[in-house]
mmCIF file of N, CA, C and O in Angstrom:
data_model
loop_
_atom_site.group_PDB
_atom_site.id
_atom_site.type_symbol
_atom_site.label_atom_id
_atom_site.label_comp_id
_atom_site.label_asym_id
_atom_site.label_seq_id
_atom_site.Cartn_x
_atom_site.Cartn_y
_atom_site.Cartn_z
ATOM 1 N N ASP P 1 200.529 76.869 99.404
ATOM 2 C CA ASP P 1 200.856 78.104 98.731
ATOM 3 C C ASP P 1 199.719 78.906 98.802
ATOM 4 O O ASP P 1 198.386 78.725 99.337
ATOM 5 N N TYR P 2 199.770 80.029 98.233
ATOM 6 C CA TYR P 2 198.817 80.945 98.124
ATOM 7 C C TYR P 2 197.823 80.992 96.866
ATOM 8 O O TYR P 2 198.463 80.247 96.132
ATOM 9 N N GLN P 3 196.564 81.164 97.209
ATOM 10 C CA GLN P 3 195.771 80.698 95.979
ATOM 11 C C GLN P 3 194.035 81.624 96.011
ATOM 12 O O GLN P 3 193.685 81.817 97.328
ATOM 13 N N LEU P 4 194.090 82.001 94.909
ATOM 14 C CA LEU P 4 192.669 82.786 94.914
ATOM 15 C C LEU P 4 192.010 81.881 94.100
ATOM 16 O O LEU P 4 191.806 81.498 92.853
ATOM 17 N N LEU P 5 190.506 81.685 94.651
ATOM 18 C CA LEU P 5 189.730 80.310 94.076
ATOM 19 C C LEU P 5 188.690 81.492 93.047
ATOM 20 O O LEU P 5 188.503 82.581 93.308
ATOM 21 N N GLN P 6 188.177 80.546 91.851
ATOM 22 C CA GLN P 6 187.059 81.227 91.091
ATOM 23 C C GLN P 6 185.718 81.564 92.434
ATOM 24 O O GLN P 6 185.521 80.753 93.099
ATOM 25 N N ASN P 7 185.044 82.513 92.094
ATOM 26 C CA ASN P 7 184.081 82.858 92.767
ATOM 27 C C ASN P 7 182.962 81.921 92.401
ATOM 28 O O ASN P 7 182.835 81.359 91.536
ATOM 29 N N PHE P 8 181.972 82.091 93.534
ATOM 30 C CA PHE P 8 180.766 80.879 93.347
ATOM 31 C C PHE P 8 179.474 81.449 93.890
ATOM 32 O O PHE P 8 179.762 81.919 94.803
ATOM 33 N N PRO P 9 178.496 81.526 93.361
ATOM 34 C CA PRO P 9 178.289 80.759 91.615
ATOM 35 C C PRO P 9 178.939 81.905 90.746
ATOM 36 O O PRO P 9 179.104 83.151 91.198
ATOM 37 N N ASN P 10 179.437 81.365 89.740
ATOM 38 C CA ASN P 10 179.832 82.397 88.542
ATOM 39 C C ASN P 10 179.236 82.068 87.128
ATOM 40 O O ASN P 10 179.672 80.838 86.669
ATOM 41 N N PRO P 11 178.262 82.721 86.357
ATOM 42 C CA PRO P 11 177.671 84.018 86.806
ATOM 43 C C PRO P 11 176.737 84.069 88.059
ATOM 44 O O PRO P 11 176.367 83.124 88.430
ATOM 45 N N PHE P 12 176.822 85.283 88.763
ATOM 46 C CA PHE P 12 175.727 85.407 89.655
ATOM 47 C C PHE P 12 174.662 86.336 89.772
ATOM 48 O O PHE P 12 174.716 87.339 88.847
ATOM 49 N N TYR P 13 173.792 86.377 90.552
ATOM 50 C CA TYR P 13 172.614 87.131 90.547
ATOM 51 C C TYR P 13 172.940 88.557 91.139
ATOM 52 O O TYR P 13 172.919 89.558 90.993
ATOM 53 N N ALA P 14 172.922 88.275 92.807
ATOM 54 C CA ALA P 14 173.238 89.375 93.894
ATOM 55 C C ALA P 14 174.178 89.207 94.843
ATOM 56 O O ALA P 14 175.101 89.878 95.013
ATOM 57 N N GLU P 15 174.100 87.956 94.932
ATOM 58 C CA GLU P 15 175.494 87.404 95.827
ATOM 59 C C GLU P 15 176.453 86.541 95.418
ATOM 60 O O GLU P 15 176.204 85.735 94.462
ATOM 61 N N THR P 16 177.690 86.614 95.802
ATOM 62 C CA THR P 16 178.714 85.645 95.542
ATOM 63 C C THR P 16 179.723 85.402 96.760
ATOM 64 O O THR P 16 179.460 86.087 97.592
ATOM 65 N N SER P 17 180.314 84.307 96.373
ATOM 66 C CA SER P 17 181.570 84.022 97.507
ATOM 67 C C SER P 17 182.719 83.811 96.848
ATOM 68 O O SER P 17 182.861 83.147 95.754
ATOM 69 N N ILE P 18 183.680 84.478 97.350
ATOM 70 C CA ILE P 18 185.197 84.436 97.027
ATOM 71 C C ILE P 18 185.766 83.712 98.114
ATOM 72 O O ILE P 18 185.928 84.259 99.344
ATOM 73 N N LYS P 19 186.722 82.765 97.799
ATOM 74 C CA LYS P 19 187.463 81.929 98.547
ATOM 75 C C LYS P 19 188.692 82.329 98.269
ATOM 76 O O LYS P 19 189.450 82.224 97.276
ATOM 77 N N TYR P 20 190.037 82.276 99.372
ATOM 78 C CA TYR P 20 191.431 82.234 98.936
ATOM 79 C C TYR P 20 192.130 81.506 99.949
ATOM 80 O O TYR P 20 191.441 81.415 101.368
ATOM 81 N N GLU P 21 192.882 81.111 99.934
ATOM 82 C CA GLU P 21 194.192 80.269 100.695
ATOM 83 C C GLU P 21 195.397 80.869 101.115
ATOM 84 O O GLU P 21 196.149 81.440 99.748
ATOM 85 N N LEU P 22 195.688 81.067 101.936
ATOM 86 C CA LEU P 22 196.989 81.461 102.610
ATOM 87 C C LEU P 22 198.077 80.807 103.306
ATOM 88 O O LEU P 22 197.541 80.007 104.048
ATOM 89 N N LYS P 23 199.460 80.843 102.746
ATOM 90 C CA LYS P 23 200.075 79.501 102.925
ATOM 91 C C LYS P 23 200.978 79.898 104.623
ATOM 92 O O LYS P 23 201.292 79.329 105.336
ATOM 93 N N ASP P 24 200.921 81.585 104.904
ATOM 94 C CA ASP P 24 201.183 81.825 105.923
ATOM 95 C C ASP P 24 200.254 83.032 106.578
ATOM 96 O O ASP P 24 199.850 83.377 105.856
ATOM 97 N N ASP P 25 200.397 83.539 107.747
ATOM 98 C CA ASP P 25 199.747 85.039 107.939
ATOM 99 C C ASP P 25 200.378 85.786 106.954
ATOM 100 O O ASP P 25 201.500 85.852 106.694
ATOM 101 N N ALA P 26 199.607 86.884 106.606
ATOM 102 C CA ALA P 26 199.674 87.488 105.641
ATOM 103 C C ALA P 26 198.849 88.905 105.772
ATOM 104 O O ALA P 26 197.889 88.813 106.214
ATOM 105 N N LYS P 27 199.421 90.093 105.200
ATOM 106 C CA LYS P 27 198.643 91.252 105.395
ATOM 107 C C LYS P 27 197.989 91.269 103.825
ATOM 108 O O LYS P 27 198.714 91.285 102.799
ATOM 109 N N VAL P 28 196.675 91.205 103.925
ATOM 110 C CA VAL P 28 195.641 90.867 102.857
ATOM 111 C C VAL P 28 194.927 92.073 102.371
ATOM 112 O O VAL P 28 194.199 92.853 103.083
ATOM 113 N N SER P 29 194.813 92.174 101.041
ATOM 114 C CA SER P 29 193.549 92.966 100.662
ATOM 115 C C SER P 29 192.788 92.411 99.145
ATOM 116 O O SER P 29 193.317 91.878 98.441
ATOM 117 N N LEU P 30 191.388 92.644 99.182
ATOM 118 C CA LEU P 30 190.857 92.042 98.224
ATOM 119 C C LEU P 30 189.987 93.542 97.624
ATOM 120 O O LEU P 30 189.366 94.118 98.081
ATOM 121 N N ILE P 31 190.572 93.411 96.279
ATOM 122 C CA ILE P 31 189.842 94.688 95.539
ATOM 123 C C ILE P 31 188.937 94.177 94.042
ATOM 124 O O ILE P 31 189.007 93.185 93.790
ATOM 125 N N ILE P 32 188.062 95.064 94.152
ATOM 126 C CA ILE P 32 186.871 94.904 93.011
ATOM 127 C C ILE P 32 187.050 96.028 92.182
ATOM 128 O O ILE P 32 186.805 96.824 92.559
ATOM 129 N N TYR P 33 187.262 95.691 90.563
ATOM 130 C CA TYR P 33 187.033 96.700 89.658
ATOM 131 C C TYR P 33 185.742 96.302 88.698
ATOM 132 O O TYR P 33 185.708 95.237 88.462
ATOM 133 N N ASN P 34 185.092 97.443 88.114
ATOM 134 C CA ASN P 34 184.172 96.877 86.732
ATOM 135 C C ASN P 34 184.928 96.935 85.797
ATOM 136 O O ASN P 34 186.470 97.118 85.652
ATOM 137 N N SER P 35 184.594 96.641 84.739
ATOM 138 C CA SER P 35 185.177 96.465 83.130
ATOM 139 C C SER P 35 185.834 97.475 82.695
ATOM 140 O O SER P 35 186.681 97.442 81.904
ATOM 141 N N LEU P 36 185.356 98.652 83.331
ATOM 142 C CA LEU P 36 185.974 100.019 82.983
ATOM 143 C C LEU P 36 187.234 100.618 83.585
ATOM 144 O O LEU P 36 188.096 101.125 83.464
ATOM 145 N N GLY P 37 187.764 99.572 84.767
ATOM 146 C CA GLY P 37 189.256 99.355 85.571
ATOM 147 C C GLY P 37 188.573 100.305 86.826
ATOM 148 O O GLY P 37 189.196 101.005 87.582
ATOM 149 N N GLU P 38 187.215 100.532 86.998
ATOM 150 C CA GLU P 38 187.191 101.670 88.371
ATOM 151 C C GLU P 38 187.070 100.781 89.567
ATOM 152 O O GLU P 38 186.172 99.859 89.589
ATOM 153 N N LEU P 39 187.077 101.162 90.507
ATOM 154 C CA LEU P 39 187.490 100.534 91.922
ATOM 155 C C LEU P 39 185.859 100.555 92.266
ATOM 156 O O LEU P 39 185.291 101.781 92.405
ATOM 157 N N ILE P 40 185.302 99.676 92.628
ATOM 158 C CA ILE P 40 183.938 99.321 93.265
ATOM 159 C C ILE P 40 184.273 98.871 94.644
ATOM 160 O O ILE P 40 183.172 99.123 95.454
ATOM 161 N N TYR P 41 185.154 98.321 95.109
ATOM 162 C CA TYR P 41 185.401 97.717 96.473
ATOM 163 C C TYR P 41 186.824 97.611 96.828
ATOM 164 O O TYR P 41 187.334 96.986 96.119
ATOM 165 N N ASN P 42 187.234 97.686 98.149
ATOM 166 C CA ASN P 42 188.207 97.703 98.632
ATOM 167 C C ASN P 42 188.063 97.279 99.821
ATOM 168 O O ASN P 42 187.682 98.110 100.947
ATOM 169 N N SER P 43 188.726 96.074 100.724
ATOM 170 C CA SER P 43 188.679 95.685 101.681
ATOM 171 C C SER P 43 189.449 96.121 102.805
ATOM 172 O O SER P 43 189.082 96.230 103.756
ATOM 173 N N GLY P 44 190.282 96.847 102.212
ATOM 174 C CA GLY P 44 191.240 97.537 103.462
ATOM 175 C C GLY P 44 192.536 96.547 103.353
ATOM 176 O O GLY P 44 191.947 95.332 103.237
ATOM 177 N N GLU P 45 193.605 96.808 103.876
ATOM 178 C CA GLU P 45 194.433 95.877 104.376
ATOM 179 C C GLU P 45 194.173 95.401 105.724
ATOM 180 O O GLU P 45 194.086 96.081 106.851
ATOM 181 N N ALA P 46 194.128 94.050 105.777
ATOM 182 C CA ALA P 46 194.093 93.458 107.092
ATOM 183 C C ALA P 46 195.047 91.997 107.184
ATOM 184 O O ALA P 46 194.822 91.519 106.242
ATOM 185 N N VAL P 47 195.752 91.860 108.596
ATOM 186 C CA VAL P 47 196.348 90.654 108.449
ATOM 187 C C VAL P 47 195.579 89.704 108.842
ATOM 188 O O VAL P 47 194.288 89.483 109.807
ATOM 189 N N LYS P 48 195.726 88.362 108.074
ATOM 190 C CA LYS P 48 194.699 87.292 108.160
ATOM 191 C C LYS P 48 195.709 85.810 108.511
ATOM 192 O O LYS P 48 196.876 85.994 108.214
ATOM 193 N N PRO P 49 195.230 85.116 109.095
ATOM 194 C CA PRO P 49 196.068 83.946 109.361
ATOM 195 C C PRO P 49 196.025 83.108 108.341
ATOM 196 O O PRO P 49 195.212 82.814 107.766
ATOM 197 N N LYS P 50 197.224 82.141 108.716
ATOM 198 C CA LYS P 50 196.970 80.902 107.096
ATOM 199 C C LYS P 50 195.737 80.131 107.337
ATOM 200 O O LYS P 50 195.087 80.161 108.265
ATOM 201 N N GLY P 51 195.626 79.597 106.143
ATOM 202 C CA GLY P 51 194.360 78.986 105.904
ATOM 203 C C GLY P 51 193.623 79.465 104.855
ATOM 204 O O GLY P 51 193.977 80.088 104.075
ATOM 205 N N ILE P 52 192.405 78.873 105.215
ATOM 206 C CA ILE P 52 191.321 79.295 103.619
ATOM 207 C C ILE P 52 190.338 80.326 104.315
ATOM 208 O O ILE P 52 189.765 80.159 105.586
ATOM 209 N N HIS P 53 189.833 81.141 103.459
ATOM 210 C CA HIS P 53 189.162 82.402 104.272
ATOM 211 C C HIS P 53 187.877 82.454 102.802
ATOM 212 O O HIS P 53 188.258 82.186 101.781
ATOM 213 N N ASN P 54 186.669 83.080 103.087
ATOM 214 C CA ASN P 54 185.707 83.258 102.643
ATOM 215 C C ASN P 54 185.344 84.558 102.744
ATOM 216 O O ASN P 54 184.822 84.592 103.929
ATOM 217 N N LEU P 55 184.798 85.191 101.603
ATOM 218 C CA LEU P 55 184.011 86.473 101.594
ATOM 219 C C LEU P 55 182.935 86.225 100.829
ATOM 220 O O LEU P 55 182.964 86.032 99.880
ATOM 221 N N ASN P 56 181.631 86.519 101.295
ATOM 222 C CA ASN P 56 180.356 86.594 100.750
ATOM 223 C C ASN P 56 180.294 88.023 100.494
ATOM 224 O O ASN P 56 180.226 88.889 101.218
ATOM 225 N N LEU P 57 180.019 88.238 99.172
ATOM 226 C CA LEU P 57 179.656 89.661 98.794
ATOM 227 C C LEU P 57 178.340 89.964 98.125
ATOM 228 O O LEU P 57 178.272 88.942 97.548
ATOM 229 N N SER P 58 177.812 90.621 98.558
ATOM 230 C CA SER P 58 176.603 91.368 98.149
ATOM 231 C C SER P 58 176.762 92.473 97.034
ATOM 232 O O SER P 58 177.509 93.684 97.337
ATOM 233 N N MET P 59 176.515 92.313 95.770
ATOM 234 C CA MET P 59 176.678 93.493 94.456
ATOM 235 C C MET P 59 175.173 93.819 94.324
ATOM 236 O O MET P 59 175.262 93.987 92.819
ATOM 237 N N GLU P 60 174.036 93.648 94.881
ATOM 238 C CA GLU P 60 172.754 94.148 94.436
ATOM 239 C C GLU P 60 172.846 95.869 93.769
ATOM 240 O O GLU P 60 172.310 95.531 92.836
ATOM 241 N N GLU P 61 173.423 96.568 94.501
ATOM 242 C CA GLU P 61 173.208 97.865 93.936
ATOM 243 C C GLU P 61 174.105 97.987 92.550
ATOM 244 O O GLU P 61 174.142 99.053 92.064
ATOM 245 N N PHE P 62 175.108 96.952 92.079
ATOM 246 C CA PHE P 62 175.694 97.081 90.783
ATOM 247 C C PHE P 62 174.811 96.654 89.531
ATOM 248 O O PHE P 62 174.353 95.760 90.143
ATOM 249 N N PRO P 63 175.255 97.461 88.420
ATOM 250 C CA PRO P 63 174.659 96.995 87.192
ATOM 251 C C PRO P 63 175.383 95.332 86.928
ATOM 252 O O PRO P 63 176.519 94.757 87.304
ATOM 253 N N SER P 64 174.694 94.852 85.685
ATOM 254 C CA SER P 64 175.011 93.474 85.481
ATOM 255 C C SER P 64 176.388 93.898 84.473
ATOM 256 O O SER P 64 176.408 95.028 84.076
ATOM 257 N N GLY P 65 177.160 93.092 84.431
ATOM 258 C CA GLY P 65 178.565 93.304 83.682
ATOM 259 C C GLY P 65 179.482 92.314 84.195
ATOM 260 O O GLY P 65 179.516 91.427 85.338
ATOM 261 N N ILE P 66 180.743 92.367 83.673
ATOM 262 C CA ILE P 66 181.856 91.766 84.155
ATOM 263 C C ILE P 66 182.681 92.514 85.188
ATOM 264 O O ILE P 66 182.647 93.646 84.949
ATOM 265 N N TYR P 67 183.087 91.732 86.229
ATOM 266 C CA TYR P 67 183.973 92.393 87.103
ATOM 267 C C TYR P 67 185.314 91.572 87.535
ATOM 268 O O TYR P 67 185.131 90.478 87.086
ATOM 269 N N PHE P 68 186.468 92.233 87.862
ATOM 270 C CA PHE P 68 187.241 91.625 88.265
ATOM 271 C C PHE P 68 187.936 91.901 89.749
ATOM 272 O O PHE P 68 187.705 92.841 90.242
ATOM 273 N N TYR P 69 188.246 90.734 90.433
ATOM 274 C CA TYR P 69 188.375 90.799 91.446
ATOM 275 C C TYR P 69 189.941 90.444 91.659
ATOM 276 O O TYR P 69 190.166 89.720 91.190
ATOM 277 N N GLN P 70 190.657 90.930 92.879
ATOM 278 C CA GLN P 70 192.152 91.067 92.753
ATOM 279 C C GLN P 70 192.678 90.684 94.523
ATOM 280 O O GLN P 70 192.207 91.425 95.010
ATOM 281 N N LEU P 71 193.305 89.836 94.450
ATOM 282 C CA LEU P 71 193.704 89.341 95.957
ATOM 283 C C LEU P 71 195.327 89.888 95.922
ATOM 284 O O LEU P 71 196.139 89.578 95.107
ATOM 285 N N LYS P 72 195.644 90.645 96.947
ATOM 286 C CA LYS P 72 196.756 90.678 97.160
ATOM 287 C C LYS P 72 197.332 90.573 98.708
ATOM 288 O O LYS P 72 196.604 90.881 99.550
ATOM 289 N N ALA P 73 198.471 89.511 98.850
ATOM 290 C CA ALA P 73 198.771 89.181 100.046
ATOM 291 C C ALA P 73 200.474 89.316 100.385
ATOM 292 O O ALA P 73 201.172 88.943 99.323
ATOM 293 N N ASN P 74 200.803 89.683 101.273
ATOM 294 C CA ASN P 74 201.971 90.140 101.726
ATOM 295 C C ASN P 74 202.282 89.370 103.068
ATOM 296 O O ASN P 74 202.069 89.847 104.000
ATOM 297 N N SER P 75 203.327 88.061 102.712
ATOM 298 C CA SER P 75 203.624 87.223 104.045
ATOM 299 C C SER P 75 204.743 88.218 104.719
ATOM 300 O O SER P 75 205.768 89.016 104.532
ATOM 301 N N ALA P 76 204.346 88.516 106.057
ATOM 302 C CA ALA P 76 205.296 89.304 106.984
ATOM 303 C C ALA P 76 206.550 88.258 107.436
ATOM 304 O O ALA P 76 207.722 88.740 107.322
ATOM 305 N N SER P 77 206.593 86.728 107.293
ATOM 306 C CA SER P 77 207.327 86.017 107.933
ATOM 307 C C SER P 77 208.519 85.623 106.812
ATOM 308 O O SER P 77 209.702 85.965 107.126
ATOM 309 N N ASN P 78 208.248 85.586 105.861
ATOM 310 C CA ASN P 78 209.359 85.093 104.529
ATOM 311 C C ASN P 78 209.158 86.112 103.393
ATOM 312 O O ASN P 78 209.810 85.743 102.510
ATOM 313 N N LYS P 79 208.550 87.093 103.503
ATOM 314 C CA LYS P 79 208.471 88.250 102.311
ATOM 315 C C LYS P 79 207.923 87.793 101.019
ATOM 316 O O LYS P 79 208.044 88.642 100.156
ATOM 317 N N ASP P 80 207.277 86.971 101.118
ATOM 318 C CA ASP P 80 206.261 86.286 99.874
ATOM 319 C C ASP P 80 205.367 87.346 99.598
ATOM 320 O O ASP P 80 204.859 88.149 100.470
ATOM 321 N N PHE P 81 205.054 87.674 98.299
ATOM 322 C CA PHE P 81 204.166 88.619 97.925
ATOM 323 C C PHE P 81 203.356 87.838 96.690
ATOM 324 O O PHE P 81 203.901 87.539 96.151
ATOM 325 N N PHE P 82 202.370 88.129 96.873
ATOM 326 C CA PHE P 82 201.158 87.223 96.059
ATOM 327 C C PHE P 82 200.137 88.337 95.532
ATOM 328 O O PHE P 82 199.446 88.856 96.441
ATOM 329 N N VAL P 83 199.894 88.085 94.196
ATOM 330 C CA VAL P 83 198.846 88.787 93.562
ATOM 331 C C VAL P 83 198.213 88.110 92.330
ATOM 332 O O VAL P 83 198.759 87.266 91.683
ATOM 333 N N SER P 84 196.869 87.948 92.730
ATOM 334 C CA SER P 84 196.222 86.845 91.702
ATOM 335 C C SER P 84 194.785 87.766 91.276
ATOM 336 O O SER P 84 194.272 88.395 92.004
ATOM 337 N N THR P 85 194.302 87.667 89.905
ATOM 338 C CA THR P 85 193.368 88.463 89.615
ATOM 339 C C THR P 85 192.289 87.355 88.791
ATOM 340 O O THR P 85 192.810 86.725 87.998
ATOM 341 N N LYS P 86 191.018 87.413 89.085
ATOM 342 C CA LYS P 86 189.939 86.762 88.352
ATOM 343 C C LYS P 86 188.703 87.582 87.856
ATOM 344 O O LYS P 86 188.775 88.557 88.423
ATOM 345 N N LYS P 87 188.084 86.978 86.747
ATOM 346 C CA LYS P 87 186.929 87.792 86.407
ATOM 347 C C LYS P 87 185.668 86.977 86.792
ATOM 348 O O LYS P 87 185.634 85.789 87.088
ATOM 349 N N MET P 88 184.550 88.043 87.144
ATOM 350 C CA MET P 88 183.513 87.362 87.496
ATOM 351 C C MET P 88 182.316 88.136 86.537
ATOM 352 O O MET P 88 182.448 89.294 86.327
ATOM 353 N N MET P 89 180.948 87.397 86.752
ATOM 354 C CA MET P 89 180.049 88.028 86.030
ATOM 355 C C MET P 89 178.508 88.280 86.711
ATOM 356 O O MET P 89 178.293 87.087 87.251
ATOM 357 N N LEU P 90 178.280 89.532 86.631
ATOM 358 C CA LEU P 90 177.092 89.815 87.559
ATOM 359 C C LEU P 90 175.863 89.964 86.376
ATOM 360 O O LEU P 90 176.223 90.449 85.492
ATOM 361 N N VAL P 91 174.833 89.076 86.756
ATOM 362 C CA VAL P 91 173.830 88.922 85.913
ATOM 363 C C VAL P 91 172.490 89.228 86.604
ATOM 364 O O VAL P 91 171.920 88.563 87.546
ATOM 365 N N LYS P 92 171.621 90.238 85.858
ATOM 366 C CA LYS P 92 170.227 90.501 86.791
ATOM 367 C C LYS P 92 169.099 90.350 85.743
ATOM 368 O O LYS P 92 169.515 90.377 84.468
#
């Protein structure tokens, strides 16, 4: 299955890691929003191979608060579309 895991650590100080799993090769984008719904990060779309992926993210320049990260994955082979959103907390 497709899966977006909880970031680790959470809460975090400046850096965190976001893992996700793809069951097939897929066009993927990872987006992060602040608590006001403003876009603060967009990985852009990229084709990723099936398997487990890890994104190490530095958020030193952002203020403390709650952020939401969203994974969108679109499989080319069987037309699966996956969207999942999770919450993370930056504490300084």
